């Protein structure tokens, strides 16, 4: 398939329509386990980035607030695949590389479309310094939370580009240039938008998109989403940023 990407309503949409059955089944199986099992894979068990499990109400998660109403698990190519739960092993073995290769194609199309002076430098940076992590998110049904507006608080992502490879269901909102919340249409096709790393690499010309997940009064059911983030490899000096990978993460976390 000839991969195409178009900018629509502030985010990028591709003609790619990837299947999520293997990872979706795996994550739902993991979420169904008792907490004793799941806490074996908390973020403190891992050594880099945001890898590991975070639960609703957790106060020491590095990728969600205690008031956020979701459970998440982050996997990446920066940790030993064997350290992740057995439920994820078939996906990691058979589909991870295929998925990230497709995402690289889409990201390159996006980067090539940008109207910025240092585009070639950013494309080179993408080729040399970028790896991938995936956040699997589970939002339980809205029970006894009628006063809550958000399931996931407003934030910018750590990524160069955030990609939802399997599309998105209703509930995701982006903040536009007028500081207005714009709903992302439900789609089975891949969608993407720039993260905070893009803002840094373009010296603020392209802003990382602030976004949130809101309650839909007409749909209070449980919700699953799968987002892939392009982030720097560990222990790298990043020439465009004139800093290290670790310094970049510290800078990002200072936003919160």
PDB file of C-alpha atoms in Angstrom, residues 109-219:
ATOM      1  CA  UNK A 109       5.641  11.349   5.447  1.00  0.00           C
ATOM      2  CA  UNK A 110       4.637  13.764   8.192  1.00  0.00           C
ATOM      3  CA  UNK A 111       8.160  15.145   8.602  1.00  0.00           C
ATOM      4  CA  UNK A 112       8.573  15.588   4.862  1.00  0.00           C
ATOM      5  CA  UNK A 113       5.351  17.628   4.764  1.00  0.00           C
ATOM      6  CA  UNK A 114       6.497  20.138   7.392  1.00  0.00           C
ATOM      7  CA  UNK A 115       7.308  23.712   6.384  1.00  0.00           C
ATOM      8  CA  UNK A 116      10.324  24.314   8.636  1.00  0.00           C
ATOM      9  CA  UNK A 117      13.907  25.419   7.979  1.00  0.00           C
ATOM     10  CA  UNK A 118      15.619  22.511   9.746  1.00  0.00           C
ATOM     11  CA  UNK A 119      13.454  19.753   8.278  1.00  0.00           C
ATOM     12  CA  UNK A 120      16.422  17.761   6.970  1.00  0.00           C
ATOM     13  CA  UNK A 121      18.099  17.869  10.387  1.00  0.00           C
ATOM     14  CA  UNK A 122      14.945  16.562  12.067  1.00  0.00           C
ATOM     15  CA  UNK A 123      14.568  13.760   9.526  1.00  0.00           C
ATOM     16  CA  UNK A 124      18.193  12.793  10.167  1.00  0.00           C
ATOM     17  CA  UNK A 125      17.542  12.944  13.914  1.00  0.00           C
ATOM     18  CA  UNK A 126      14.513  10.679  13.439  1.00  0.00           C
ATOM     19  CA  UNK A 127      16.628   8.149  11.569  1.00  0.00           C
ATOM     20  CA  UNK A 128      19.493   8.094  14.084  1.00  0.00           C
ATOM     21  CA  UNK A 129      18.089   8.694  17.559  1.00  0.00           C
ATOM     22  CA  UNK A 130      14.441   7.626  17.693  1.00  0.00           C
ATOM     23  CA  UNK A 131      12.976   4.429  19.138  1.00  0.00           C
ATOM     24  CA  UNK A 132       9.440   3.466  20.159  1.00  0.00           C
ATOM     25  CA  UNK A 133       7.226   2.825  23.133  1.00  0.00           C
ATOM     26  CA  UNK A 134       3.526   1.983  23.290  1.00  0.00           C
ATOM     27  CA  UNK A 135       1.025   2.992  25.942  1.00  0.00           C
ATOM     28  CA  UNK A 136      -1.963   0.681  26.336  1.00  0.00           C
ATOM     29  CA  UNK A 137      -4.765   2.473  28.162  1.00  0.00           C
ATOM     30  CA  UNK A 138      -7.888   1.120  29.837  1.00  0.00           C
ATOM     31  CA  UNK A 139     -10.591   3.527  31.018  1.00  0.00           C
ATOM     32  CA  UNK A 140     -13.152   1.729  33.213  1.00  0.00           C
ATOM     33  CA  UNK A 141     -16.837   2.509  32.849  1.00  0.00           C
ATOM     34  CA  UNK A 142     -17.928   5.808  34.394  1.00  0.00           C
ATOM     35  CA  UNK A 143     -19.250   4.605  37.758  1.00  0.00           C
ATOM     36  CA  UNK A 144     -19.931   7.152  40.537  1.00  0.00           C
ATOM     37  CA  UNK A 145     -17.910   9.823  38.725  1.00  0.00           C
ATOM     38  CA  UNK A 146     -20.694  11.988  37.358  1.00  0.00           C
ATOM     39  CA  UNK A 147     -18.893  15.186  38.374  1.00  0.00           C
ATOM     40  CA  UNK A 148     -15.673  14.289  36.568  1.00  0.00           C
ATOM     41  CA  UNK A 149     -15.030  16.082  33.283  1.00  0.00           C
ATOM     42  CA  UNK A 150     -11.856  14.268  32.287  1.00  0.00           C
ATOM     43  CA  UNK A 151     -10.776  10.662  32.187  1.00  0.00           C
ATOM     44  CA  UNK A 152      -7.240  11.783  31.305  1.00  0.00           C
ATOM     45  CA  UNK A 153      -5.978  15.265  32.217  1.00  0.00           C
ATOM     46  CA  UNK A 154      -4.769  17.784  29.646  1.00  0.00           C
ATOM     47  CA  UNK A 155      -1.122  17.260  28.724  1.00  0.00           C
ATOM     48  CA  UNK A 156       1.465  17.171  25.942  1.00  0.00           C
ATOM     49  CA  UNK A 157       3.115  13.867  25.078  1.00  0.00           C
ATOM     50  CA  UNK A 158       6.840  13.174  25.453  1.00  0.00           C
ATOM     51  CA  UNK A 159       7.047  12.043  21.821  1.00  0.00           C
ATOM     52  CA  UNK A 160       8.264  13.499  18.564  1.00  0.00           C
ATOM     53  CA  UNK A 161       4.985  12.238  17.096  1.00  0.00           C
ATOM     54  CA  UNK A 162       2.192  10.381  18.871  1.00  0.00           C
ATOM     55  CA  UNK A 163       0.573   7.727  16.690  1.00  0.00           C
ATOM     56  CA  UNK A 164      -2.655   5.819  17.282  1.00  0.00           C
ATOM     57  CA  UNK A 165      -1.921   2.975  14.849  1.00  0.00           C
ATOM     58  CA  UNK A 166      -5.303   1.282  15.231  1.00  0.00           C
ATOM     59  CA  UNK A 167      -7.386   4.443  15.106  1.00  0.00           C
ATOM     60  CA  UNK A 168      -9.305   5.960  17.995  1.00  0.00           C
ATOM     61  CA  UNK A 169     -12.702   5.809  19.655  1.00  0.00           C
ATOM     62  CA  UNK A 170     -14.704   8.825  20.854  1.00  0.00           C
ATOM     63  CA  UNK A 171     -13.427  10.793  23.808  1.00  0.00           C
ATOM     64  CA  UNK A 172     -10.091  12.254  22.649  1.00  0.00           C
ATOM     65  CA  UNK A 173      -9.945  16.070  22.485  1.00  0.00           C
ATOM     66  CA  UNK A 174      -7.144  18.273  21.134  1.00  0.00           C
ATOM     67  CA  UNK A 175      -6.512  21.877  22.149  1.00  0.00           C
ATOM     68  CA  UNK A 176      -6.339  24.035  19.000  1.00  0.00           C
ATOM     69  CA  UNK A 177      -4.448  27.296  18.368  1.00  0.00           C
ATOM     70  CA  UNK A 178      -7.403  29.233  19.806  1.00  0.00           C
ATOM     71  CA  UNK A 179      -7.241  27.225  23.053  1.00  0.00           C
ATOM     72  CA  UNK A 180     -10.483  25.473  22.176  1.00  0.00           C
ATOM     73  CA  UNK A 181     -11.117  21.760  22.713  1.00  0.00           C
ATOM     74  CA  UNK A 182     -11.709  19.957  19.425  1.00  0.00           C
ATOM     75  CA  UNK A 183     -13.049  16.414  19.378  1.00  0.00           C
ATOM     76  CA  UNK A 184     -11.126  13.867  17.318  1.00  0.00           C
ATOM     77  CA  UNK A 185     -13.488  11.906  15.118  1.00  0.00           C
ATOM     78  CA  UNK A 186     -13.687   8.192  15.831  1.00  0.00           C
ATOM     79  CA  UNK A 187     -11.714   6.338  13.167  1.00  0.00           C
ATOM     80  CA  UNK A 188     -10.374   2.895  12.323  1.00  0.00           C
ATOM     81  CA  UNK A 189      -7.466   4.486  10.447  1.00  0.00           C
ATOM     82  CA  UNK A 190      -4.143   5.577  11.897  1.00  0.00           C
ATOM     83  CA  UNK A 191      -4.060   9.115  13.309  1.00  0.00           C
ATOM     84  CA  UNK A 192      -1.127  11.151  14.690  1.00  0.00           C
ATOM     85  CA  UNK A 193      -0.136  14.511  16.154  1.00  0.00           C
ATOM     86  CA  UNK A 194       3.123  16.196  17.298  1.00  0.00           C
ATOM     87  CA  UNK A 195       4.439  15.854  20.836  1.00  0.00           C
ATOM     88  CA  UNK A 196       6.746  17.940  23.022  1.00  0.00           C
ATOM     89  CA  UNK A 197       9.907  16.643  21.332  1.00  0.00           C
ATOM     90  CA  UNK A 198       8.669  18.126  18.048  1.00  0.00           C
ATOM     91  CA  UNK A 199       8.205  21.456  19.824  1.00  0.00           C
ATOM     92  CA  UNK A 200      11.789  21.310  21.086  1.00  0.00           C
ATOM     93  CA  UNK A 201      13.321  20.260  17.753  1.00  0.00           C
ATOM     94  CA  UNK A 202      11.498  23.014  15.840  1.00  0.00           C
ATOM     95  CA  UNK A 203      12.326  25.615  18.516  1.00  0.00           C
ATOM     96  CA  UNK A 204       8.649  26.183  19.197  1.00  0.00           C
ATOM     97  CA  UNK A 205       7.503  26.652  15.611  1.00  0.00           C
ATOM     98  CA  UNK A 206       5.430  23.455  15.785  1.00  0.00           C
ATOM     99  CA  UNK A 207       3.840  23.075  19.186  1.00  0.00           C
ATOM    100  CA  UNK A 208       3.263  19.785  20.929  1.00  0.00           C
ATOM    101  CA  UNK A 209      -0.487  19.217  20.912  1.00  0.00           C
ATOM    102  CA  UNK A 210      -2.133  19.447  24.307  1.00  0.00           C
ATOM    103  CA  UNK A 211      -4.926  16.906  24.605  1.00  0.00           C
ATOM    104  CA  UNK A 212      -7.195  15.070  27.013  1.00  0.00           C
ATOM    105  CA  UNK A 213      -9.777  12.320  27.225  1.00  0.00           C
ATOM    106  CA  UNK A 214     -13.200  13.524  28.333  1.00  0.00           C
ATOM    107  CA  UNK A 215     -16.327  11.770  29.463  1.00  0.00           C
ATOM    108  CA  UNK A 216     -19.005  11.398  26.839  1.00  0.00           C
ATOM    109  CA  UNK A 217     -22.390  11.683  28.589  1.00  0.00           C
ATOM    110  CA  UNK A 218     -23.919   9.422  25.960  1.00  0.00           C
ATOM    111  CA  UNK A 219     -21.192   6.795  26.254  1.00  0.00           C
TER     112      UNK A 219
END
